[in-house]
PDB file of C-alpha atoms in Angstrom:
ATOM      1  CA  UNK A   1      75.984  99.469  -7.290  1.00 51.00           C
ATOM      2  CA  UNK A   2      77.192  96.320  -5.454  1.00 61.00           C
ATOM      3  CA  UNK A   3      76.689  96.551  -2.137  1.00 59.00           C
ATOM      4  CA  UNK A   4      78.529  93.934   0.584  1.00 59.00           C
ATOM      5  CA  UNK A   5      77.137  92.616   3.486  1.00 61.00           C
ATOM      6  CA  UNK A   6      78.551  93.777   6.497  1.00 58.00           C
ATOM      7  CA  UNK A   7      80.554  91.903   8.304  1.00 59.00           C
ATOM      8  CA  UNK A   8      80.928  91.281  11.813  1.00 60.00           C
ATOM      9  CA  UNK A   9      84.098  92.042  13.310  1.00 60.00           C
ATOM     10  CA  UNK A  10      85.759  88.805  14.251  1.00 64.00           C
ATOM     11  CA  UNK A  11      86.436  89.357  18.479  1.00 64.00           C
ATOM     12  CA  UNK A  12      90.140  88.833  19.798  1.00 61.00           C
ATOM     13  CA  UNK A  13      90.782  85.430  21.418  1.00 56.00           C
ATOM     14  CA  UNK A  14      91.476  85.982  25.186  1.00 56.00           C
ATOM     15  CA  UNK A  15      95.477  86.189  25.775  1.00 58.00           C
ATOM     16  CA  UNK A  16      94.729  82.762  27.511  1.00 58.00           C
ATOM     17  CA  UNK A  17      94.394  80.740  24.372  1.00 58.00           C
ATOM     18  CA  UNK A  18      96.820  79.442  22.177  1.00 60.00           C
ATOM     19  CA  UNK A  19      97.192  79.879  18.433  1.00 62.00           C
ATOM     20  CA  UNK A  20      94.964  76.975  17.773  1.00 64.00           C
ATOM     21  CA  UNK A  21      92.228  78.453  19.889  1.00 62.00           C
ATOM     22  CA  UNK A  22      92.847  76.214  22.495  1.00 63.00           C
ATOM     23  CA  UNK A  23      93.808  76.760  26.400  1.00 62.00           C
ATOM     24  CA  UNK A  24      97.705  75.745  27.231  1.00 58.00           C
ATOM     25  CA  UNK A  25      97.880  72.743  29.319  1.00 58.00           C
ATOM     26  CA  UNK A  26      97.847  72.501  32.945  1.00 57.00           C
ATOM     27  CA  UNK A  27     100.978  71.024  33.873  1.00 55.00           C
ATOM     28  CA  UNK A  28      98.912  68.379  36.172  1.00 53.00           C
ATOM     29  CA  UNK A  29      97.927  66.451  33.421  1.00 53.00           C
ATOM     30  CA  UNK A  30     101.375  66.357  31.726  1.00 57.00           C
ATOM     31  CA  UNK A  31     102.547  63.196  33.018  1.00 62.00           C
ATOM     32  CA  UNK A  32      99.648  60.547  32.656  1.00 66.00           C
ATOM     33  CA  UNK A  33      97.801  60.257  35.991  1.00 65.00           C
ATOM     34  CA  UNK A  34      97.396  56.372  36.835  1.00 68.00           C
ATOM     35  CA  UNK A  35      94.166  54.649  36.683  1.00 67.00           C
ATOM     36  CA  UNK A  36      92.289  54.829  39.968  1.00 75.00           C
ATOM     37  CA  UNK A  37      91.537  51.004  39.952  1.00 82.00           C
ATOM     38  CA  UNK A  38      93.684  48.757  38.340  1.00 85.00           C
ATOM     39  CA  UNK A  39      92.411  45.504  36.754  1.00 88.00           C
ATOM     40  CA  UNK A  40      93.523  43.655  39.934  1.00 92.00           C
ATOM     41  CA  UNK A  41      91.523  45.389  41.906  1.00 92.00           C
ATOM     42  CA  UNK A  42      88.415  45.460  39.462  1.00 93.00           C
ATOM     43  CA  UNK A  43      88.547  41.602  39.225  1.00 95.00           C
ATOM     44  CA  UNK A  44      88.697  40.991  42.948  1.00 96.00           C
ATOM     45  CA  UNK A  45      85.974  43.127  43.396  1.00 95.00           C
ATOM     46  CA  UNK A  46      84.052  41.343  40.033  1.00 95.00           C
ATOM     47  CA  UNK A  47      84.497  37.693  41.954  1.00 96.00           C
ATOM     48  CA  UNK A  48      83.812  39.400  45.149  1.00 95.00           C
ATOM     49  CA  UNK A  49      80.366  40.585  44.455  1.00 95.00           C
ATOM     50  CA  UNK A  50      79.520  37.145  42.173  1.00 94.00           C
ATOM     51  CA  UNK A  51      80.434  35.369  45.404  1.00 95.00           C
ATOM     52  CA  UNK A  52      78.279  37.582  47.422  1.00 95.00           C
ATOM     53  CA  UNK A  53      75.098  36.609  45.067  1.00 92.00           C
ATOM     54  CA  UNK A  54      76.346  33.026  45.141  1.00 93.00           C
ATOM     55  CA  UNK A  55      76.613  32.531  49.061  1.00 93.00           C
ATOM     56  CA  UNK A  56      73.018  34.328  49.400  1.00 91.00           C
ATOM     57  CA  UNK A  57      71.303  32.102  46.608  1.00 89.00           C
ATOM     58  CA  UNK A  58      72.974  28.472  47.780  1.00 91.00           C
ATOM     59  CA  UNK A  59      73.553  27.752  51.820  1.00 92.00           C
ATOM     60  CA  UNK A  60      76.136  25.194  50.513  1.00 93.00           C
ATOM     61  CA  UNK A  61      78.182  27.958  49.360  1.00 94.00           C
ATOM     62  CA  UNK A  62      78.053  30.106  52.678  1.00 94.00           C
ATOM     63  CA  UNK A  63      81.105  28.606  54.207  1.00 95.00           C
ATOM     64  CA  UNK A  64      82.807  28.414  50.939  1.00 96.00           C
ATOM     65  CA  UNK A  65      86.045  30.863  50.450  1.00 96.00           C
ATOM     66  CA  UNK A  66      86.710  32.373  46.888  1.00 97.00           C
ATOM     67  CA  UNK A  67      90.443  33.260  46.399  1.00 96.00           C
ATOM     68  CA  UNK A  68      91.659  35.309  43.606  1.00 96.00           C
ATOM     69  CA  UNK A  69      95.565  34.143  42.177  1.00 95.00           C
ATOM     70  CA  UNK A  70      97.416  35.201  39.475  1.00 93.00           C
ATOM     71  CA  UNK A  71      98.580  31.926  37.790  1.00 92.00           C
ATOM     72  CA  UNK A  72      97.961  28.499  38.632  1.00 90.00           C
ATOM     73  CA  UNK A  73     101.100  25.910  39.743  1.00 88.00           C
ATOM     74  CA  UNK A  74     102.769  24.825  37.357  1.00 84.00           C
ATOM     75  CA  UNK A  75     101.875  20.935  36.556  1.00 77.00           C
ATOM     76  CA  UNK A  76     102.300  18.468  33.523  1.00 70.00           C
ATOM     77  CA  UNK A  77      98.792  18.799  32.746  1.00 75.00           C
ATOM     78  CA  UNK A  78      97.054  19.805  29.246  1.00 77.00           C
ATOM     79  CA  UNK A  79      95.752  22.753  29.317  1.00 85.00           C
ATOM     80  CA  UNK A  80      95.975  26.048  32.022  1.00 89.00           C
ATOM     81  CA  UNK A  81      92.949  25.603  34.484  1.00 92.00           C
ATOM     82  CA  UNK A  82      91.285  29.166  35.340  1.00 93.00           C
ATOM     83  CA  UNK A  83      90.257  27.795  38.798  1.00 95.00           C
ATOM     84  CA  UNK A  84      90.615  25.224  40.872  1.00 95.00           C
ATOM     85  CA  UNK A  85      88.443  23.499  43.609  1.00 96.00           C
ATOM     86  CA  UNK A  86      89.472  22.339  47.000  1.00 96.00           C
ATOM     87  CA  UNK A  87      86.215  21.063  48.109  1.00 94.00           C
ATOM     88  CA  UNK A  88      88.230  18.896  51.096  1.00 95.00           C
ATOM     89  CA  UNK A  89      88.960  22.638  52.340  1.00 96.00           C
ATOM     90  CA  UNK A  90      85.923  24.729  50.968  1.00 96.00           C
ATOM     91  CA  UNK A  91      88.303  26.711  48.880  1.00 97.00           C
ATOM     92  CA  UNK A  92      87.802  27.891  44.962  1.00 97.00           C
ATOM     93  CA  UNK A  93      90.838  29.870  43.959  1.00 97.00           C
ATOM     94  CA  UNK A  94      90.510  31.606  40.401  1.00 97.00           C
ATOM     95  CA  UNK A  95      93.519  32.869  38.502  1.00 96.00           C
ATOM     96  CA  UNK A  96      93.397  36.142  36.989  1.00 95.00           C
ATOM     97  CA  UNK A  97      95.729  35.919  34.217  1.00 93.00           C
ATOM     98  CA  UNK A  98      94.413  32.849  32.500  1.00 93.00           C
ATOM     99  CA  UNK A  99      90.729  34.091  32.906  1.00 94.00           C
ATOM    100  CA  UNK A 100      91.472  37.479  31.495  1.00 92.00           C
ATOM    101  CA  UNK A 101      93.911  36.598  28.839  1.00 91.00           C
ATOM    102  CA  UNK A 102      92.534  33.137  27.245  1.00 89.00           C
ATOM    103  CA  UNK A 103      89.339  33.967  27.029  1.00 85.00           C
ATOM    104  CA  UNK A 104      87.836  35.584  23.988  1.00 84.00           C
ATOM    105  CA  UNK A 105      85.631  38.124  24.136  1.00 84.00           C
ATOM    106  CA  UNK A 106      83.454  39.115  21.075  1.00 82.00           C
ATOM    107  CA  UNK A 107      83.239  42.738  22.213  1.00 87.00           C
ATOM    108  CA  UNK A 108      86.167  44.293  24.219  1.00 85.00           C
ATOM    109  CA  UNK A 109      84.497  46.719  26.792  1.00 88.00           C
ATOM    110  CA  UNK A 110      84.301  46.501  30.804  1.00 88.00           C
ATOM    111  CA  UNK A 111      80.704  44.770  30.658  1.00 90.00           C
ATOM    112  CA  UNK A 112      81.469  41.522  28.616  1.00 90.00           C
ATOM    113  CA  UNK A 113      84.615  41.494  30.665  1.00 92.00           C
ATOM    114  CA  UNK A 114      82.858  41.468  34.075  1.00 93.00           C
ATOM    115  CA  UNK A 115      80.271  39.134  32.338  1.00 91.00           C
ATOM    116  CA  UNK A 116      83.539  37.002  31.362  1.00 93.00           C
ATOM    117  CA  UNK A 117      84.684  37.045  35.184  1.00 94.00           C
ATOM    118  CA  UNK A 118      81.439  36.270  36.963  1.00 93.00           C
ATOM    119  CA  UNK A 119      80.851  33.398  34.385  1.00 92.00           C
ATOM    120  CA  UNK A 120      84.574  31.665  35.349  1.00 94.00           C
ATOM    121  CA  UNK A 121      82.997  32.293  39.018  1.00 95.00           C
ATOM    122  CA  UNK A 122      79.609  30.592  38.498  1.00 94.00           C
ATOM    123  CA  UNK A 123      81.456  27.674  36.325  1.00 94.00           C
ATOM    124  CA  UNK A 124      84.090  27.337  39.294  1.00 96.00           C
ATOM    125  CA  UNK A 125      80.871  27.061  41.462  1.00 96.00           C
ATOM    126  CA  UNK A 126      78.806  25.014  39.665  1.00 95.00           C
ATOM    127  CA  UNK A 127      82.300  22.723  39.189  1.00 96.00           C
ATOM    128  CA  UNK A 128      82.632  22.787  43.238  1.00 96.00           C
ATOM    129  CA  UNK A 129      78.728  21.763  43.974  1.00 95.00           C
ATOM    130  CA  UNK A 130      78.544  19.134  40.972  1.00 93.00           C
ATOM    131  CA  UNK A 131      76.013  21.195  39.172  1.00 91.00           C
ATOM    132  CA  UNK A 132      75.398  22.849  36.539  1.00 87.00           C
ATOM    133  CA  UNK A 133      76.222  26.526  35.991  1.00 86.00           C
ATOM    134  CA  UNK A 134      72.489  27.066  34.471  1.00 84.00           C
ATOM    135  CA  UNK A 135      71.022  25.585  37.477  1.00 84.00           C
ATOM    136  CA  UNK A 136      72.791  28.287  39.865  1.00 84.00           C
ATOM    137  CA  UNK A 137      70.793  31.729  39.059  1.00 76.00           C
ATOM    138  CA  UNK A 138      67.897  32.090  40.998  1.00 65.00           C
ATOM    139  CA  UNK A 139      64.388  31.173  40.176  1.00 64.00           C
ATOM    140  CA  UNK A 140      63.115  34.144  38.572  1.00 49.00           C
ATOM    141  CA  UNK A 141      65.268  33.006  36.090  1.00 53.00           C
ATOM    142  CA  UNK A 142      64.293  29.477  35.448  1.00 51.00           C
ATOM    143  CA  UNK A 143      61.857  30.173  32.817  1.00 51.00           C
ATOM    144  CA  UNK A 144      63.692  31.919  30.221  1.00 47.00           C
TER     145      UNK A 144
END
């Protein structure tokens, strides 16, 4: 005598799902919803907040304005600069577009690329005060 396991009986899907099991799509999310920052607005606020640190860690940087431009002027130079310095007018402008686009990043995800922006801020920085970029982080830092 063979005897079969019994088997349980499989349960009707809700009328709610599909035929692949899954729910039917809200029509909300039909056409892609935008991003709610853009990269704009995620690089101003990048050099924003590595300005902030800057401006509290050096008093000759308290007066100092950081501007944020898309491209540089054109000129006959070599090269496309990702910031300049105005020191004459304690100015540093950085351009998005060259920072974001010529530099290489060895891992593509939203920390190395604020890493990527707050170093073009501390070089830009270190290029207005004649220093060194190492010599800008605070103290605790020194040692390492």
């Amino acid at each position: 005598m063979i005897r079969r396991r019994a088997t349980k009986a499989s349960r009707p899907r809700p009328s709610r799902h599909g035929r692949h099991g899954r729910e039917g799509r809200s029509p909300v999310v039909r056409p892609p919803l935008l991003p709610l920052e853009t990269r704009e607005e995620r690089f101003d606020f990048t050099v924003g907040t590595a300005a902030e640190f800057l401006r509290s860690a050096w008093p000759e940087l308290r007066d100092v304005r950081f501007e944020v431009a898309a491209m540089p002027p054109a000129s006959d130079d070599d090269g496309i600069p990702r910031w300049s310095v105005h020191a004459d007018q304690k100015l540093i402008v950085l351009y998005r577009l060259p920072i974001e686009r010529l530099s290489h990043l060895h891992r593509e995800d939203d920390l190395h690329r604020r890493m990527m922006i707050e170093g073009a801020v501390f070089r830009a920085a270190a290029d207005y005060l004649d220093r060194d970029p190492w010599d800008l982080g605070p103290e605790r830092f020194r040692y390492f």
